[in-house]
Amino acid sequence: MSAAGFPLVLAPVAALALLTVALRPRAVDVTAPRRLAVIRAALAVGAFAVLTVEVLGALRLLTAPAFAVAWLLFLAVAALAAGWRRRREAARQRRDGTAPSSSADAAAEGPTGRGWRGFWRTASRGERLLAGTVGGLLLAELLIALLAAPNNFDSQTYHLPKVERWVAQGDLVFWATAIHRQVTIPPGAEYLLLHLRLFTGGDALYNLVQWAAGVGCLLAVSRVTAQLGGGRRAQLLTVFVLATTPMVTLQATSTQTDLVCAAWVTCTATLALDGLRRRAGVGDLLALGAATGLTALTKTSGLLAVGPLLVLWGLGQLRLAYADRPAARRRIPLAGVARTVGASVLILLVAVTVVGPFLGRVYAEFGHPLGPDRLRESVPMERHDPPSVLVNALRIGHTALDTPLAPLRQVGAEAIVGVARLVGVDPQDRAITFGQETFPVPSWYPDEDRAAFPLAGALALIGAVAALRRPARISPDSAAVLRGYALVVVTAVLLHTAMIKWQPWGNRLVLYALAVSVPLAGLWLDAFFRRSRRLPTPSGRRSVAAALGVTVLATCALAGVLSVSYGFPRRLVGTGSVVTTAEWETRFLRRPQWAEEYRWAADAVRAVDARRIGLSQRNDDWEYPWWLLLRDADGRATELLALQSVLDDRPAADPASLDAIVCVGSRPLCADLVPPGWRLEFRSQVGYALPGER
């Protein structure tokens, strides 16, 4: 990390802190106001980061100085806003004769809004244990995130190469590439990485984006639980269940994008629930629009939850408009309807402002805002008849709830295959199955791309059923809101199973749905413990219920600790530990046999001082190592040009115009591109070609 870039890395953090002060809600009856302020500030910082990339990209100014100026200006505005807000509050307090609020208390809010110090004094031993476990996991994840080099498979292929391409070009214009996902997959998370790349000159802090997203998810779901009527213990249980979910602990140290998407979706959830109790102001609409746009720009599948949440918000606003009318005039409130429609339009306009520029580039390139045919046909379901959706849902559920018990997996898979045949659906139908993958697959192992979540998933499912059947038993004061939220969660899951094909790594794709459903699990667990304490003491039922609940929580904690300790491909202990493994080897833990081959080819190319280098690769090959290895002494990458292109209007480079060629994956594919007279060297996975005289 450069010395000059380190202070700039802190600019987003400082802006977030200042905006947390500036964006505190004014209403006194707001649930968890400080957490709401943090969520609003995070959305403001995220939207600014995205729009900065879009504006400076359009001006061909994706450079460190331009980004530094933008962030310093934003930081100044945030400081002015925070100062103005504090002065207004001080003046109001002097006018009302109330005591000034402590800045420390305003900055720290525990699960019940009384501050962490007050929480620790009043918490029970069990609540302290829950909070301590979550805090320990977050610290361990932070350590791994800082020590581990980015080594996610997809990041090597397209997440991180697109960041390097933007830096090399200085703009966001699409480029010739054999990997269509570099230009077709929404780049919201990579936009955030771009800021760190420009400020630090490398990827040392990349993992912190997902770690911060994980923290944001925990804050948002705890507030959702509070909005649904959950007290301190329910909020802690919710946070505990999500924080110990293996997929969350593993992704929190990764450069994958699913946790970022989940963070924006959970922000939408808590903002939408606000709309059920009070009329939305302009600030609320801007925040909802930003959350919607950031979700769409990160992962469009997240909109399957955002859409129902916005419908719930709109219905809540209409209900409030109807309730505000006098009892004698309870007719359709046309003014309220118009206001809600106008507010919805504003939300959509803000969302389009965030995601629209990217969609515009995709439409201009492919004639469709969702990209080329191969993308639209690979992941989305191509059949939507009820039997196909049922089979797809059963397979997704089987993979999500997988356990280490192989017989259980086999029995479940055979039952699903039997159901599929009974309803006349091929369980391996390509129209409902990604690529050439075959159901079933083991997914229990703590791997960032496949890890199942049987405990969190089962608890969320039980909580959803209970909230739909008897919401008053779980949250007596918020039964209607709880049932409405549960209906939204179920709708989101059903939409996902109807729209997204089954795939072996589908568990990470459904992470956003798990995150918004976990509050139902926390509320149900809290009600379970509450009811178990009311059981007659002489009977054994009370002891059995308590033991069962403690066993479930202990198993959750064990799963989280084991995932952090032994999860793949970043772990604290064992073979491949981030503490004992060299950085370069850490990057190749998924394919250790490739590490030396990449270096071998890069050394040969650098030895001839090649400046224009061609890339021969396929859609799933690793490009990112070349950007790291083929840099000059100043850290600037040489000119890397694709020799295959899946973009019709972006032709591949002419091999004869290059100084060298590096190849990945296929020797025949590379050999067909090498000009006559060039020398080709190839090992098992990687090769290079140089002109004959070199």
PDB file of N, CA, C and O in Angstrom, residues 506-545:
ATOM      1  N   GLY A 506     -25.278 -22.853  -6.126  1.00  0.00           N
ATOM      2  CA  GLY A 506     -26.462 -22.009  -5.982  1.00  0.00           C
ATOM      3  C   GLY A 506     -26.678 -21.490  -4.575  1.00  0.00           C
ATOM      4  O   GLY A 506     -27.431 -20.522  -4.391  1.00  0.00           O
ATOM      5  N   ASN A 507     -26.040 -22.099  -3.570  1.00  0.00           N
ATOM      6  CA  ASN A 507     -26.243 -21.626  -2.195  1.00  0.00           C
ATOM      7  C   ASN A 507     -25.786 -20.193  -2.010  1.00  0.00           C
ATOM      8  O   ASN A 507     -26.388 -19.429  -1.254  1.00  0.00           O
ATOM      9  N   ARG A 508     -24.719 -19.816  -2.676  1.00  0.00           N
ATOM     10  CA  ARG A 508     -24.263 -18.430  -2.527  1.00  0.00           C
ATOM     11  C   ARG A 508     -25.205 -17.471  -3.254  1.00  0.00           C
ATOM     12  O   ARG A 508     -25.340 -16.306  -2.859  1.00  0.00           O
ATOM     13  N   LEU A 509     -25.872 -17.946  -4.296  1.00  0.00           N
ATOM     14  CA  LEU A 509     -26.793 -17.077  -5.026  1.00  0.00           C
ATOM     15  C   LEU A 509     -28.040 -16.763  -4.214  1.00  0.00           C
ATOM     16  O   LEU A 509     -28.679 -15.733  -4.423  1.00  0.00           O
ATOM     17  N   VAL A 510     -28.406 -17.658  -3.292  1.00  0.00           N
ATOM     18  CA  VAL A 510     -29.613 -17.460  -2.495  1.00  0.00           C
ATOM     19  C   VAL A 510     -29.286 -16.820  -1.141  1.00  0.00           C
ATOM     20  O   VAL A 510     -30.156 -16.693  -0.286  1.00  0.00           O
ATOM     21  N   LEU A 511     -28.044 -16.371  -0.968  1.00  0.00           N
ATOM     22  CA  LEU A 511     -27.632 -15.791   0.306  1.00  0.00           C
ATOM     23  C   LEU A 511     -28.466 -14.573   0.682  1.00  0.00           C
ATOM     24  O   LEU A 511     -28.783 -14.358   1.861  1.00  0.00           O
ATOM     25  N   TYR A 512     -28.848 -13.763  -0.298  1.00  0.00           N
ATOM     26  CA  TYR A 512     -29.653 -12.573  -0.011  1.00  0.00           C
ATOM     27  C   TYR A 512     -30.991 -12.964   0.596  1.00  0.00           C
ATOM     28  O   TYR A 512     -31.508 -12.307   1.512  1.00  0.00           O
ATOM     29  N   ALA A 513     -31.599 -14.049   0.097  1.00  0.00           N
ATOM     30  CA  ALA A 513     -32.885 -14.508   0.627  1.00  0.00           C
ATOM     31  C   ALA A 513     -32.723 -15.056   2.036  1.00  0.00           C
ATOM     32  O   ALA A 513     -33.594 -14.854   2.894  1.00  0.00           O
ATOM     33  N   LEU A 514     -31.629 -15.742   2.290  1.00  0.00           N
ATOM     34  CA  LEU A 514     -31.381 -16.223   3.646  1.00  0.00           C
ATOM     35  C   LEU A 514     -31.248 -15.059   4.614  1.00  0.00           C
ATOM     36  O   LEU A 514     -31.803 -15.084   5.723  1.00  0.00           O
ATOM     37  N   ALA A 515     -30.526 -14.021   4.196  1.00  0.00           N
ATOM     38  CA  ALA A 515     -30.295 -12.877   5.085  1.00  0.00           C
ATOM     39  C   ALA A 515     -31.603 -12.209   5.488  1.00  0.00           C
ATOM     40  O   ALA A 515     -31.809 -11.890   6.662  1.00  0.00           O
ATOM     41  N   VAL A 516     -32.510 -11.993   4.539  1.00  0.00           N
ATOM     42  CA  VAL A 516     -33.762 -11.316   4.893  1.00  0.00           C
ATOM     43  C   VAL A 516     -34.712 -12.226   5.651  1.00  0.00           C
ATOM     44  O   VAL A 516     -35.650 -11.747   6.300  1.00  0.00           O
ATOM     45  N   SER A 517     -34.485 -13.550   5.608  1.00  0.00           N
ATOM     46  CA  SER A 517     -35.378 -14.469   6.319  1.00  0.00           C
ATOM     47  C   SER A 517     -34.897 -14.794   7.721  1.00  0.00           C
ATOM     48  O   SER A 517     -35.687 -15.284   8.542  1.00  0.00           O
ATOM     49  N   VAL A 518     -33.631 -14.514   8.034  1.00  0.00           N
ATOM     50  CA  VAL A 518     -33.082 -14.867   9.347  1.00  0.00           C
ATOM     51  C   VAL A 518     -33.815 -14.171  10.499  1.00  0.00           C
ATOM     52  O   VAL A 518     -33.940 -14.765  11.580  1.00  0.00           O
ATOM     53  N   PRO A 519     -34.310 -12.917  10.360  1.00  0.00           N
ATOM     54  CA  PRO A 519     -35.092 -12.353  11.474  1.00  0.00           C
ATOM     55  C   PRO A 519     -36.262 -13.226  11.905  1.00  0.00           C
ATOM     56  O   PRO A 519     -36.609 -13.257  13.092  1.00  0.00           O
ATOM     57  N   LEU A 520     -36.862 -13.959  10.982  1.00  0.00           N
ATOM     58  CA  LEU A 520     -37.944 -14.871  11.352  1.00  0.00           C
ATOM     59  C   LEU A 520     -37.414 -15.988  12.239  1.00  0.00           C
ATOM     60  O   LEU A 520     -38.097 -16.438  13.170  1.00  0.00           O
ATOM     61  N   ALA A 521     -36.195 -16.441  11.953  1.00  0.00           N
ATOM     62  CA  ALA A 521     -35.573 -17.470  12.782  1.00  0.00           C
ATOM     63  C   ALA A 521     -35.290 -16.937  14.179  1.00  0.00           C
ATOM     64  O   ALA A 521     -35.547 -17.617  15.183  1.00  0.00           O
ATOM     65  N   GLY A 522     -34.738 -15.717  14.270  1.00  0.00           N
ATOM     66  CA  GLY A 522     -34.437 -15.135  15.569  1.00  0.00           C
ATOM     67  C   GLY A 522     -35.675 -14.925  16.407  1.00  0.00           C
ATOM     68  O   GLY A 522     -35.685 -15.200  17.621  1.00  0.00           O
ATOM     69  N   LEU A 523     -36.746 -14.454  15.789  1.00  0.00           N
ATOM     70  CA  LEU A 523     -37.994 -14.239  16.521  1.00  0.00           C
ATOM     71  C   LEU A 523     -38.596 -15.554  17.002  1.00  0.00           C
ATOM     72  O   LEU A 523     -39.103 -15.654  18.130  1.00  0.00           O
ATOM     73  N   TRP A 524     -38.539 -16.579  16.151  1.00  0.00           N
ATOM     74  CA  TRP A 524     -39.095 -17.869  16.558  1.00  0.00           C
ATOM     75  C   TRP A 524     -38.281 -18.483  17.697  1.00  0.00           C
ATOM     76  O   TRP A 524     -38.844 -19.032  18.654  1.00  0.00           O
ATOM     77  N   LEU A 525     -36.945 -18.398  17.604  1.00  0.00           N
ATOM     78  CA  LEU A 525     -36.114 -18.924  18.682  1.00  0.00           C
ATOM     79  C   LEU A 525     -36.406 -18.212  19.997  1.00  0.00           C
ATOM     80  O   LEU A 525     -36.492 -18.844  21.061  1.00  0.00           O
ATOM     81  N   ASP A 526     -36.555 -16.895  19.920  1.00  0.00           N
ATOM     82  CA  ASP A 526     -36.859 -16.141  21.133  1.00  0.00           C
ATOM     83  C   ASP A 526     -38.193 -16.585  21.722  1.00  0.00           C
ATOM     84  O   ASP A 526     -38.323 -16.770  22.944  1.00  0.00           O
ATOM     85  N   ALA A 527     -39.187 -16.775  20.868  1.00  0.00           N
ATOM     86  CA  ALA A 527     -40.486 -17.245  21.352  1.00  0.00           C
ATOM     87  C   ALA A 527     -40.385 -18.657  21.905  1.00  0.00           C
ATOM     88  O   ALA A 527     -41.048 -19.003  22.894  1.00  0.00           O
ATOM     89  N   PHE A 528     -39.557 -19.482  21.291  1.00  0.00           N
ATOM     90  CA  PHE A 528     -39.367 -20.853  21.770  1.00  0.00           C
ATOM     91  C   PHE A 528     -38.794 -20.863  23.186  1.00  0.00           C
ATOM     92  O   PHE A 528     -39.286 -21.571  24.066  1.00  0.00           O
ATOM     93  N   PHE A 529     -37.756 -20.066  23.416  1.00  0.00           N
ATOM     94  CA  PHE A 529     -37.174 -19.997  24.754  1.00  0.00           C
ATOM     95  C   PHE A 529     -38.163 -19.381  25.746  1.00  0.00           C
ATOM     96  O   PHE A 529     -38.226 -19.805  26.908  1.00  0.00           O
ATOM     97  N   ARG A 530     -38.941 -18.421  25.279  1.00  0.00           N
ATOM     98  CA  ARG A 530     -39.911 -17.778  26.164  1.00  0.00           C
ATOM     99  C   ARG A 530     -40.996 -18.758  26.588  1.00  0.00           C
ATOM    100  O   ARG A 530     -41.366 -18.828  27.770  1.00  0.00           O
ATOM    101  N   ARG A 531     -41.470 -19.555  25.648  1.00  0.00           N
ATOM    102  CA  ARG A 531     -42.506 -20.524  25.984  1.00  0.00           C
ATOM    103  C   ARG A 531     -41.954 -21.662  26.830  1.00  0.00           C
ATOM    104  O   ARG A 531     -42.644 -22.183  27.703  1.00  0.00           O
ATOM    105  N   SER A 532     -40.697 -22.070  26.563  1.00  0.00           N
ATOM    106  CA  SER A 532     -40.125 -23.185  27.327  1.00  0.00           C
ATOM    107  C   SER A 532     -39.972 -22.828  28.795  1.00  0.00           C
ATOM    108  O   SER A 532     -40.090 -23.690  29.673  1.00  0.00           O
ATOM    109  N   ARG A 533     -39.737 -21.553  29.091  1.00  0.00           N
ATOM    110  CA  ARG A 533     -39.596 -21.138  30.482  1.00  0.00           C
ATOM    111  C   ARG A 533     -40.934 -21.171  31.214  1.00  0.00           C
ATOM    112  O   ARG A 533     -40.978 -21.214  32.443  1.00  0.00           O
ATOM    113  N   ARG A 534     -42.022 -21.130  30.447  1.00  0.00           N
ATOM    114  CA  ARG A 534     -43.347 -21.143  31.071  1.00  0.00           C
ATOM    115  C   ARG A 534     -43.865 -22.550  31.324  1.00  0.00           C
ATOM    116  O   ARG A 534     -44.926 -22.720  31.925  1.00  0.00           O
ATOM    117  N   LEU A 535     -43.135 -23.562  30.834  1.00  0.00           N
ATOM    118  CA  LEU A 535     -43.572 -24.931  31.059  1.00  0.00           C
ATOM    119  C   LEU A 535     -43.469 -25.279  32.543  1.00  0.00           C
ATOM    120  O   LEU A 535     -42.616 -24.743  33.259  1.00  0.00           O
ATOM    121  N   PRO A 536     -44.304 -26.168  33.036  1.00  0.00           N
ATOM    122  CA  PRO A 536     -44.241 -26.555  34.453  1.00  0.00           C
ATOM    123  C   PRO A 536     -42.876 -27.126  34.806  1.00  0.00           C
ATOM    124  O   PRO A 536     -42.344 -27.984  34.105  1.00  0.00           O
ATOM    125  N   THR A 537     -42.312 -26.660  35.903  1.00  0.00           N
ATOM    126  CA  THR A 537     -40.971 -27.079  36.306  1.00  0.00           C
ATOM    127  C   THR A 537     -40.877 -28.566  36.597  1.00  0.00           C
ATOM    128  O   THR A 537     -39.905 -29.221  36.199  1.00  0.00           O
ATOM    129  N   PRO A 538     -41.853 -29.188  37.285  1.00  0.00           N
ATOM    130  CA  PRO A 538     -41.690 -30.604  37.606  1.00  0.00           C
ATOM    131  C   PRO A 538     -41.579 -31.503  36.382  1.00  0.00           C
ATOM    132  O   PRO A 538     -40.936 -32.543  36.446  1.00  0.00           O
ATOM    133  N   SER A 539     -42.202 -31.124  35.283  1.00  0.00           N
ATOM    134  CA  SER A 539     -42.155 -31.981  34.106  1.00  0.00           C
ATOM    135  C   SER A 539     -40.808 -31.863  33.421  1.00  0.00           C
ATOM    136  O   SER A 539     -40.103 -30.867  33.549  1.00  0.00           O
ATOM    137  N   GLY A 540     -40.450 -32.895  32.675  1.00  0.00           N
ATOM    138  CA  GLY A 540     -39.167 -32.870  31.976  1.00  0.00           C
ATOM    139  C   GLY A 540     -39.207 -32.073  30.698  1.00  0.00           C
ATOM    140  O   GLY A 540     -38.168 -31.853  30.069  1.00  0.00           O
ATOM    141  N   ARG A 541     -40.382 -31.619  30.281  1.00  0.00           N
ATOM    142  CA  ARG A 541     -40.490 -30.903  29.003  1.00  0.00           C
ATOM    143  C   ARG A 541     -39.673 -29.630  29.015  1.00  0.00           C
ATOM    144  O   ARG A 541     -39.069 -29.265  28.012  1.00  0.00           O
ATOM    145  N   ARG A 542     -39.651 -28.943  30.151  1.00  0.00           N
ATOM    146  CA  ARG A 542     -38.910 -27.683  30.215  1.00  0.00           C
ATOM    147  C   ARG A 542     -37.421 -27.921  30.017  1.00  0.00           C
ATOM    148  O   ARG A 542     -36.761 -27.208  29.251  1.00  0.00           O
ATOM    149  N   SER A 543     -36.889 -28.931  30.671  1.00  0.00           N
ATOM    150  CA  SER A 543     -35.464 -29.236  30.532  1.00  0.00           C
ATOM    151  C   SER A 543     -35.135 -29.691  29.121  1.00  0.00           C
ATOM    152  O   SER A 543     -34.111 -29.305  28.545  1.00  0.00           O
ATOM    153  N   VAL A 544     -36.012 -30.517  28.565  1.00  0.00           N
ATOM    154  CA  VAL A 544     -35.774 -30.999  27.200  1.00  0.00           C
ATOM    155  C   VAL A 544     -35.800 -29.842  26.208  1.00  0.00           C
ATOM    156  O   VAL A 544     -34.948 -29.746  25.309  1.00  0.00           O
ATOM    157  N   ALA A 545     -36.769 -28.940  26.340  1.00  0.00           N
ATOM    158  CA  ALA A 545     -36.864 -27.797  25.428  1.00  0.00           C
ATOM    159  C   ALA A 545     -35.639 -26.907  25.549  1.00  0.00           C
ATOM    160  O   ALA A 545     -35.063 -26.467  24.530  1.00  0.00           O
TER     161      ALA A 545
END
